[in-house]
mmCIF file of C-alpha atoms and ligand atoms in Angstrom:
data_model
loop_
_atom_site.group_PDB
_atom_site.id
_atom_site.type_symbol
_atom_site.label_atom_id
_atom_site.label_comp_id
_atom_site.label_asym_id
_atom_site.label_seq_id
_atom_site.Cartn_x
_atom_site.Cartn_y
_atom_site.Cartn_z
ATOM 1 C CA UNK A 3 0.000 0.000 0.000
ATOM 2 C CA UNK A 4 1.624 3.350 -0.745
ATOM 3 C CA UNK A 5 1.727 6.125 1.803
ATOM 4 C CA UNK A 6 0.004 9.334 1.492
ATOM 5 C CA UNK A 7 1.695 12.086 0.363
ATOM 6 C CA UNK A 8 2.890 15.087 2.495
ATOM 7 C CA UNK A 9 2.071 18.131 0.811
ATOM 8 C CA UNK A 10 5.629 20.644 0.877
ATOM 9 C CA UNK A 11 4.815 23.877 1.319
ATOM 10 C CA UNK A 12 7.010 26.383 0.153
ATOM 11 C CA UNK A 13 7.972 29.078 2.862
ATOM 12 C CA UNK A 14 5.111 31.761 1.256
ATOM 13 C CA UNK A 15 2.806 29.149 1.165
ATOM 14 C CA UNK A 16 3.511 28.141 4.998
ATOM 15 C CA UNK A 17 2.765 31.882 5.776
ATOM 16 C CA UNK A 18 -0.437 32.131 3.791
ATOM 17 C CA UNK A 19 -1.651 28.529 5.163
ATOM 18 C CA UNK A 20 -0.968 30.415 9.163
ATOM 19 C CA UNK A 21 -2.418 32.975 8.557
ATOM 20 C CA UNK A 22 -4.960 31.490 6.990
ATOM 21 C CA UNK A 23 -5.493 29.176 10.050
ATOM 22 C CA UNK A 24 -5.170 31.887 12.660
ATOM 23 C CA UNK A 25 -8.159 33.860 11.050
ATOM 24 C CA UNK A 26 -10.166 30.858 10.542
ATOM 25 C CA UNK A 27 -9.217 30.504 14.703
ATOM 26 C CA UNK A 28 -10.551 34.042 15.254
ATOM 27 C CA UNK A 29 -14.574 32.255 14.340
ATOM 28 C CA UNK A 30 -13.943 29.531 16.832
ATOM 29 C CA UNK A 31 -15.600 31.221 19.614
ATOM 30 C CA UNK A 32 -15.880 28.083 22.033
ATOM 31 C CA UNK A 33 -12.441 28.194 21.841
ATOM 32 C CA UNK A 34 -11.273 31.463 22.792
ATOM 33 C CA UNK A 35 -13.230 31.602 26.077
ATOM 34 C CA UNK A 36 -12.213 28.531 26.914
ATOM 35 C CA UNK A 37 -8.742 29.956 26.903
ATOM 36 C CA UNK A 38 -9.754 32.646 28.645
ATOM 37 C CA UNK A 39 -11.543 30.318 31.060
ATOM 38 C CA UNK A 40 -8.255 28.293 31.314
ATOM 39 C CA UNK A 41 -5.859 31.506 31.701
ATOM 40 C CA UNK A 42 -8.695 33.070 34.902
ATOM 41 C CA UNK A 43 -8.408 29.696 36.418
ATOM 42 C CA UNK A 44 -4.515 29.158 36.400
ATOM 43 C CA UNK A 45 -3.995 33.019 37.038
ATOM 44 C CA UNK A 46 -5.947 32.215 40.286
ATOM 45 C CA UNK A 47 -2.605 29.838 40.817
ATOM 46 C CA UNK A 48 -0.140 32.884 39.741
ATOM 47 C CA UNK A 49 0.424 30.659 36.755
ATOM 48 C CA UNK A 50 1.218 34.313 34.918
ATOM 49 C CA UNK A 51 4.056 35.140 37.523
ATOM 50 C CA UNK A 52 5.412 31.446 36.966
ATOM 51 C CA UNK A 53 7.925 33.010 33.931
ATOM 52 C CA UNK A 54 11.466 33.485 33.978
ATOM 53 C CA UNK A 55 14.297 35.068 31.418
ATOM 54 C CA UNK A 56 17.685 34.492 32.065
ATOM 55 C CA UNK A 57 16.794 33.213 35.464
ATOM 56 C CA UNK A 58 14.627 36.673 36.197
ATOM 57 C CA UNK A 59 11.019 36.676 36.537
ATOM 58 C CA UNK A 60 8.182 38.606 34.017
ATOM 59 C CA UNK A 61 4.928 38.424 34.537
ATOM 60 C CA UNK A 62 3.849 38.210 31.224
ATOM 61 C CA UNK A 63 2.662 34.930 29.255
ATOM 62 C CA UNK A 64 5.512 33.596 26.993
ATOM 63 C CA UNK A 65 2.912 33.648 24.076
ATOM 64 C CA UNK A 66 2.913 37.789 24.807
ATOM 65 C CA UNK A 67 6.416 38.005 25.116
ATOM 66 C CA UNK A 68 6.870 35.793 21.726
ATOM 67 C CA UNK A 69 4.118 38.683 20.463
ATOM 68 C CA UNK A 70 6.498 41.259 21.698
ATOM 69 C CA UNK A 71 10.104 39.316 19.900
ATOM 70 C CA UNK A 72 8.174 39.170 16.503
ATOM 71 C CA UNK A 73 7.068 42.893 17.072
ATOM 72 C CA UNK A 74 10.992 43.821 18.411
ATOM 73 C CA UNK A 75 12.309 42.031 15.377
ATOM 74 C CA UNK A 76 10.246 43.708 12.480
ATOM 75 C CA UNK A 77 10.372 46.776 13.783
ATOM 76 C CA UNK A 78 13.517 47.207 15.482
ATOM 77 C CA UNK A 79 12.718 50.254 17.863
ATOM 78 C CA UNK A 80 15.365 52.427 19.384
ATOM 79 C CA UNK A 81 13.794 52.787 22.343
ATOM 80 C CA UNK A 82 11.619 49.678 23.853
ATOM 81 C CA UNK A 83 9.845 51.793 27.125
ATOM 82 C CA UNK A 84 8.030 49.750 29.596
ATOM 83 C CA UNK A 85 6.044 51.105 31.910
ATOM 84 C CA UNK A 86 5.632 48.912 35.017
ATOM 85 C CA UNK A 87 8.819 46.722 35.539
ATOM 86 C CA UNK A 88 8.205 44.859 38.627
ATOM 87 C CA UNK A 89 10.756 41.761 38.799
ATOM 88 C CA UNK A 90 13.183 43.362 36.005
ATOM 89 C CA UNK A 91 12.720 39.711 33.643
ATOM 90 C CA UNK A 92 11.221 41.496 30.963
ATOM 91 C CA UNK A 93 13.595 44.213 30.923
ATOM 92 C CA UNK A 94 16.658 41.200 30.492
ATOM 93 C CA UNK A 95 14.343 39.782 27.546
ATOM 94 C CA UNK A 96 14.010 43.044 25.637
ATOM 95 C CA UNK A 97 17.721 43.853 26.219
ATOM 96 C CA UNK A 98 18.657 40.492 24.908
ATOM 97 C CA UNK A 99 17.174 41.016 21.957
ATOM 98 C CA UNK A 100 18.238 44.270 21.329
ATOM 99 C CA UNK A 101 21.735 43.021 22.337
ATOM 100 C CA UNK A 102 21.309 40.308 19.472
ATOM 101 C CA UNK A 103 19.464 42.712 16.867
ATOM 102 C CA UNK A 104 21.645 45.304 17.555
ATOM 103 C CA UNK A 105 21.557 48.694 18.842
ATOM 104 C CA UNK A 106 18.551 50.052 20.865
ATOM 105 C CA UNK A 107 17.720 51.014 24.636
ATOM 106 C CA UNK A 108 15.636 50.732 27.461
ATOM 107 C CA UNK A 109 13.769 52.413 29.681
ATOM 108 C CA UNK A 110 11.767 50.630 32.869
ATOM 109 C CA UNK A 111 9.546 52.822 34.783
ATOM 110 C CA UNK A 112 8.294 51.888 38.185
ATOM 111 C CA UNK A 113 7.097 53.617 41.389
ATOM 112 C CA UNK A 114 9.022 50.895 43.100
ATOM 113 C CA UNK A 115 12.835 50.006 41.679
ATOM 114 C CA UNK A 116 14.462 48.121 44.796
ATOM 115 C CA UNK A 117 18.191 48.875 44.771
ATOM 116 C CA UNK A 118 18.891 45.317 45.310
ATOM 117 C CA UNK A 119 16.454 44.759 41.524
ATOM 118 C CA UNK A 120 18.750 47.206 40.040
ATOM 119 C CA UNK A 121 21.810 44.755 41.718
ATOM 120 C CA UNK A 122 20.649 41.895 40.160
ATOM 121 C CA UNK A 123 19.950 43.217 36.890
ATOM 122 C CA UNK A 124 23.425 45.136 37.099
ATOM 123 C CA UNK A 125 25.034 41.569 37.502
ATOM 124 C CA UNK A 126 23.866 40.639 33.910
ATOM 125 C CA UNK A 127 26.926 43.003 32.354
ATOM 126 C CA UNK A 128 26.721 43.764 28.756
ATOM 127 C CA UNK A 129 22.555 43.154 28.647
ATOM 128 C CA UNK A 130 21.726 45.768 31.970
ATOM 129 C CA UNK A 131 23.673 48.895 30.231
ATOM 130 C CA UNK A 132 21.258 49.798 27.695
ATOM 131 C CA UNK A 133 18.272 50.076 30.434
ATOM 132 C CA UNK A 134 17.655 53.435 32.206
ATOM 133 C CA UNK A 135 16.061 52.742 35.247
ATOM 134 C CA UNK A 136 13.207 55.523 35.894
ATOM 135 C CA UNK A 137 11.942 55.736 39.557
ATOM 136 C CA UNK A 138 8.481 57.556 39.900
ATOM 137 C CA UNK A 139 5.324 57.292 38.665
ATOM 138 C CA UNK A 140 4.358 57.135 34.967
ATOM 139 C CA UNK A 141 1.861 60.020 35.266
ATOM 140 C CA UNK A 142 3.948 62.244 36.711
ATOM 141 C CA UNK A 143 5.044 65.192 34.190
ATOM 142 C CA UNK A 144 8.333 64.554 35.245
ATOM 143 C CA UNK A 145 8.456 61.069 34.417
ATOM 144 C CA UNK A 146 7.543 61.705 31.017
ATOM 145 C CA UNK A 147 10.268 64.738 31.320
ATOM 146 C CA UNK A 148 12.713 62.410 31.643
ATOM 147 C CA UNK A 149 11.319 59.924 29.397
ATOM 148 C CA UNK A 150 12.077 62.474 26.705
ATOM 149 C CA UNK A 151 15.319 63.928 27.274
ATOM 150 C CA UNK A 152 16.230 59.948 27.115
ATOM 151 C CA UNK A 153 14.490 59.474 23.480
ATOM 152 C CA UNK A 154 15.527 63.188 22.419
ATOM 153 C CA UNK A 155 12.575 63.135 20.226
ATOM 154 C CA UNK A 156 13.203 60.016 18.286
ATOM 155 C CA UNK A 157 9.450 58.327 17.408
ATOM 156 C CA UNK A 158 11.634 54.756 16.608
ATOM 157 C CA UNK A 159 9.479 54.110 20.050
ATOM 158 C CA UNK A 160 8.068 50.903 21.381
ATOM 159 C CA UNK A 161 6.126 51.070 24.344
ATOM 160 C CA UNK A 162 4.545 48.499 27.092
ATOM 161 C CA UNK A 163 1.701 50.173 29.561
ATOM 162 C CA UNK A 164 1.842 46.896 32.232
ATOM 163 C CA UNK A 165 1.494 49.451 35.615
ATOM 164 C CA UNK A 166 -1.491 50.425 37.557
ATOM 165 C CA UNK A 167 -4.602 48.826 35.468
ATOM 166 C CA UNK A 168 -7.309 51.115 36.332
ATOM 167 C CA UNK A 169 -9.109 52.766 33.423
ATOM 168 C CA UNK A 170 -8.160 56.105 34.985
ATOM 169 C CA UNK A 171 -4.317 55.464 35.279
ATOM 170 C CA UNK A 172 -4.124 53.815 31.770
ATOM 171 C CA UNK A 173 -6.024 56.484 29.705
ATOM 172 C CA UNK A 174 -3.713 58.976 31.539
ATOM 173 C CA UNK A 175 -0.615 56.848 30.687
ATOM 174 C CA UNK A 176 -2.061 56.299 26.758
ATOM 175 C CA UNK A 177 -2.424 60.271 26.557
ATOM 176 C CA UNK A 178 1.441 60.813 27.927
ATOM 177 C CA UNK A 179 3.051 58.054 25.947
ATOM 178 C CA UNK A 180 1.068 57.796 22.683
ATOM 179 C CA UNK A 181 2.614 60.655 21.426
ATOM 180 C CA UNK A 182 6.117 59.305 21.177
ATOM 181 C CA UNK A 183 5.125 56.172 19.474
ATOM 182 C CA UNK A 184 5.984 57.330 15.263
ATOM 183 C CA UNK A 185 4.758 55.396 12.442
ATOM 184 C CA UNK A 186 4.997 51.490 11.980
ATOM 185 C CA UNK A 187 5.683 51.283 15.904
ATOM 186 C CA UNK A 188 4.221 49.641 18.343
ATOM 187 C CA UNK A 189 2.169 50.436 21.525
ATOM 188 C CA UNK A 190 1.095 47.170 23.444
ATOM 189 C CA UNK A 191 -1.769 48.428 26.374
ATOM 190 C CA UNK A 192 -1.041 45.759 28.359
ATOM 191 C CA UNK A 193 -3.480 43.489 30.485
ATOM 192 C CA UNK A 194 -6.912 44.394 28.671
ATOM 193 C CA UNK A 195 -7.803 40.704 29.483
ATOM 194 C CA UNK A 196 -9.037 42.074 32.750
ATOM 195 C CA UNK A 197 -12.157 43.716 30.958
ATOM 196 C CA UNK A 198 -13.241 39.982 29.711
ATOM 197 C CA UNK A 199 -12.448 37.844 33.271
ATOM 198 C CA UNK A 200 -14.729 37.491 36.340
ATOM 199 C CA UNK A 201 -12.928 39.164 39.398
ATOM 200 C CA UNK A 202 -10.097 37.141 41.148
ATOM 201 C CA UNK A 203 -10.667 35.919 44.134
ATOM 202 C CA UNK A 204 -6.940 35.531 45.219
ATOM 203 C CA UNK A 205 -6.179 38.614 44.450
ATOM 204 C CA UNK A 206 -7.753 41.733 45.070
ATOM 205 C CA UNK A 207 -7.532 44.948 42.961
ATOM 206 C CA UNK A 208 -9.052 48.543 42.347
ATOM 207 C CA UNK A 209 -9.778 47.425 38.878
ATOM 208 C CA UNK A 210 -11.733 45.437 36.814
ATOM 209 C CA UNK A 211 -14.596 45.222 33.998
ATOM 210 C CA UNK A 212 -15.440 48.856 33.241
ATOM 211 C CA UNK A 213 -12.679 50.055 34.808
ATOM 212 C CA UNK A 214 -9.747 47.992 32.803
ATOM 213 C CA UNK A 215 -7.149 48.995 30.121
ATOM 214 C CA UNK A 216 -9.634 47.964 27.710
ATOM 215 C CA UNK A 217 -11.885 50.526 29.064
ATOM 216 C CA UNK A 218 -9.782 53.035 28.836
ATOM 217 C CA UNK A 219 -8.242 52.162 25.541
ATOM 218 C CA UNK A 220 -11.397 51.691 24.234
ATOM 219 C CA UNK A 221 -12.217 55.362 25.029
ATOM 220 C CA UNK A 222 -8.751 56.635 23.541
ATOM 221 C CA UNK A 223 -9.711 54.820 20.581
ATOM 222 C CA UNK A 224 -12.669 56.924 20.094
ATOM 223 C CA UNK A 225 -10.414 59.751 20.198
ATOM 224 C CA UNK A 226 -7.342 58.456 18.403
ATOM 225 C CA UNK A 227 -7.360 57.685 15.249
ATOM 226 C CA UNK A 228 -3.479 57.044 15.094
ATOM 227 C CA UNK A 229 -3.493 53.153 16.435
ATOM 228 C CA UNK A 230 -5.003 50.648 15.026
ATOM 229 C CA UNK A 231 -5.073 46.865 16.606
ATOM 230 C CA UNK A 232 -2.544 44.358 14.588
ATOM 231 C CA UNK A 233 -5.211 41.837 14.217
ATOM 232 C CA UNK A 234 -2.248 39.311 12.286
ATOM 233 C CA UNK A 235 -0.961 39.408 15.730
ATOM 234 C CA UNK A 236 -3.612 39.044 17.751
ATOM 235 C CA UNK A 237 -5.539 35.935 15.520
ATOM 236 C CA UNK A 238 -2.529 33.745 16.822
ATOM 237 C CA UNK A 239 -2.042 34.233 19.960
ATOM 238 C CA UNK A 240 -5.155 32.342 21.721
ATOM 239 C CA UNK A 241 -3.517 32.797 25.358
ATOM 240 C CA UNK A 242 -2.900 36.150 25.833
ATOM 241 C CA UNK A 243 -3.468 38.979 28.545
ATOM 242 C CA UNK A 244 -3.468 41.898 25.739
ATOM 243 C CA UNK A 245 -6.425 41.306 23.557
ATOM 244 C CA UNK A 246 -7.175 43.878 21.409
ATOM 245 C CA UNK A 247 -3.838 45.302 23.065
ATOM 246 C CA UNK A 248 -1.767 44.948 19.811
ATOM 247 C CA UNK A 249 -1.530 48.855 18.440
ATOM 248 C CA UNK A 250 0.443 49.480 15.229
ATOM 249 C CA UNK A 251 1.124 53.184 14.910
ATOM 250 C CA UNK A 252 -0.469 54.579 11.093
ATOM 251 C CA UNK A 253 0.340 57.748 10.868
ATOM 252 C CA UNK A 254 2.659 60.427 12.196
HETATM 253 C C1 LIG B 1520 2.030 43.988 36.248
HETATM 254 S S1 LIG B 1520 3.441 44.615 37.011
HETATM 255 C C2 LIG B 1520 4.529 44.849 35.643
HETATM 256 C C3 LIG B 1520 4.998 43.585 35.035
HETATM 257 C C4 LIG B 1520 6.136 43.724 34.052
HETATM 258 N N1 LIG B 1520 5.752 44.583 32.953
HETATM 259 C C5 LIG B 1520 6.581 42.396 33.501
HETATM 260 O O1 LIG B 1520 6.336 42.125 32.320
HETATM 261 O O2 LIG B 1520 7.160 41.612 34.255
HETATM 262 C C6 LIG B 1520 2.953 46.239 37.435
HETATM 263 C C7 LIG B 1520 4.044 47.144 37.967
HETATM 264 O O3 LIG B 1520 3.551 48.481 37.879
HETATM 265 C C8 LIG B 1520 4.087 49.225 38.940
HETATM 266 N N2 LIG B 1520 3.277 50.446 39.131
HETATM 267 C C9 LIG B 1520 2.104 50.581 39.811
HETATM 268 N N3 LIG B 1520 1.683 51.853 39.759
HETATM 269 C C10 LIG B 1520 2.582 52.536 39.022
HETATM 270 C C11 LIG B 1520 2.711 53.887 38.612
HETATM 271 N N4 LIG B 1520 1.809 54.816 38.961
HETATM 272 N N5 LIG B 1520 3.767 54.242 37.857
HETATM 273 C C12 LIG B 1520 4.707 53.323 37.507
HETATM 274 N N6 LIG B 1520 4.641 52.030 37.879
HETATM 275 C C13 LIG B 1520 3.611 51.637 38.623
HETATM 276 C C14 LIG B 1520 4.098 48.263 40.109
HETATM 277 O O4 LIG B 1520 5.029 48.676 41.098
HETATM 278 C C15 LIG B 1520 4.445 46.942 39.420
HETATM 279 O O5 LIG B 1520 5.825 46.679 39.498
#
């Protein structure tokens, strides 16, 4: 009996056929809230803290932070600015692959920057000296102040909002940063999935539905017509805690 035949794909027809298949994801329905149903019931485990880099913890999923590589790599900012560093892992991932791409820097923003955070992130040489370390809050008009004397008014700007997740905090922080963010970059409004989950019970917050990121983006959006969401981005990912988070930068 013969076998069947394998179809080859050629590498363009591999990209249509994922594409394809991601999109065709999008309509399974059943499927995306069980994911979300999945993700609510291991966050109430801190299954989203359970990530390392180079030994250093991020509390992001690695699905978002393979979201985040693909965006890093096509678009090669020269400035990657997250707002709301906590453990200093994601920092370490963006350096390393600015290290490996070439050229770029960081800057981490964070009411709270432990000295001892800044030690361990230090001890990592080469990869630590292209972050800037910014101690304050990300509202504050001197946060941003400093922010820009950094960037010097370059727009080659990729930014992560991942701090306080109240819809009155983030629509503050997408009217400060938004404006640095130039053409065919990125802005990633972090942790929207809180808009679509029932409340923890483990952990309680100020925030949640109606008072999200997604609430407040979705109000910015009404405003903004500068961002739009990269849906070839978000059709993948399945597991994620930005959807609808994705913005690609149109216009100047
Ligand atoms: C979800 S964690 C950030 C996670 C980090 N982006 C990562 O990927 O590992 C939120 C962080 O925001 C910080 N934060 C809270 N309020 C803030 C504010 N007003 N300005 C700057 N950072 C703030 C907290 O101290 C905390 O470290």
């Amino acid at each position: 009996m013969s076998e069947p035949q394998k179809k080859m794909y050629s590498r363009a027809e591999f990209e249509q056929l994922r594409k394809d298949e991601a999109a065709r994801m999008v309509g399974d329905k059943k499927l995306w809230a069980d994911a979300l149903d999945v993700k609510y019931r291991a966050g109430e485990y801190f299954w989203i803290h359970q990530t390392n880099w180079l030994g250093e913890p991020c509390l992001q999923l690695p699905q978002d932070m393979f979201a985040m590589q693909e965006i890093i790599f096509n678009t090669k900012p020269r400035y990657i600015i997250e707002v709301g560093t906590a453990w200093g892992g994601s920092l370490l991932f963006y350096s390393t692959l600015l290290e490996i791409l070439g050229g770029g820097e960081i800057i981490g923003i964070d009411i709270y920057i432990p000295d001892d955070l800044k030690a361990r992130i230090a001890s990592y040489g080469k990869l630590s000296e292209r972050i800037h370390w910014l101690d304050g809050s990300s509202i504050d008009p001197a946060t941003v102040e400093k922010v820009n004397k950094i960037t010097g008014g370059s727009r080659e700007v990729m930014i992560l909002l991942d701090s306080h997740h109240t819809h009155d905090h983030v629509i503050q922080e997408l009217n400060l940063y938004s404006p640095l963010v130039g053409k065919g970059y990125y802005l990633i409004c972090g942790d929207t999935t809180i808009e679509y989950q029932p409340e923890s019970k483990v952990r309680l917050r100020p925030w949640g539905k109606g008072n999200s990121p997604k609430s407040a983006l979705d109000a910015f959006m009404k405003t903004n017509d500068r961002f739009a969401v990269d849906t070839l981005i978000e059709n993948k990912l399945l597991l994620t805690n930005n959807p609808g988070g994705y913005l690609k930068c149109l216009k100047d």
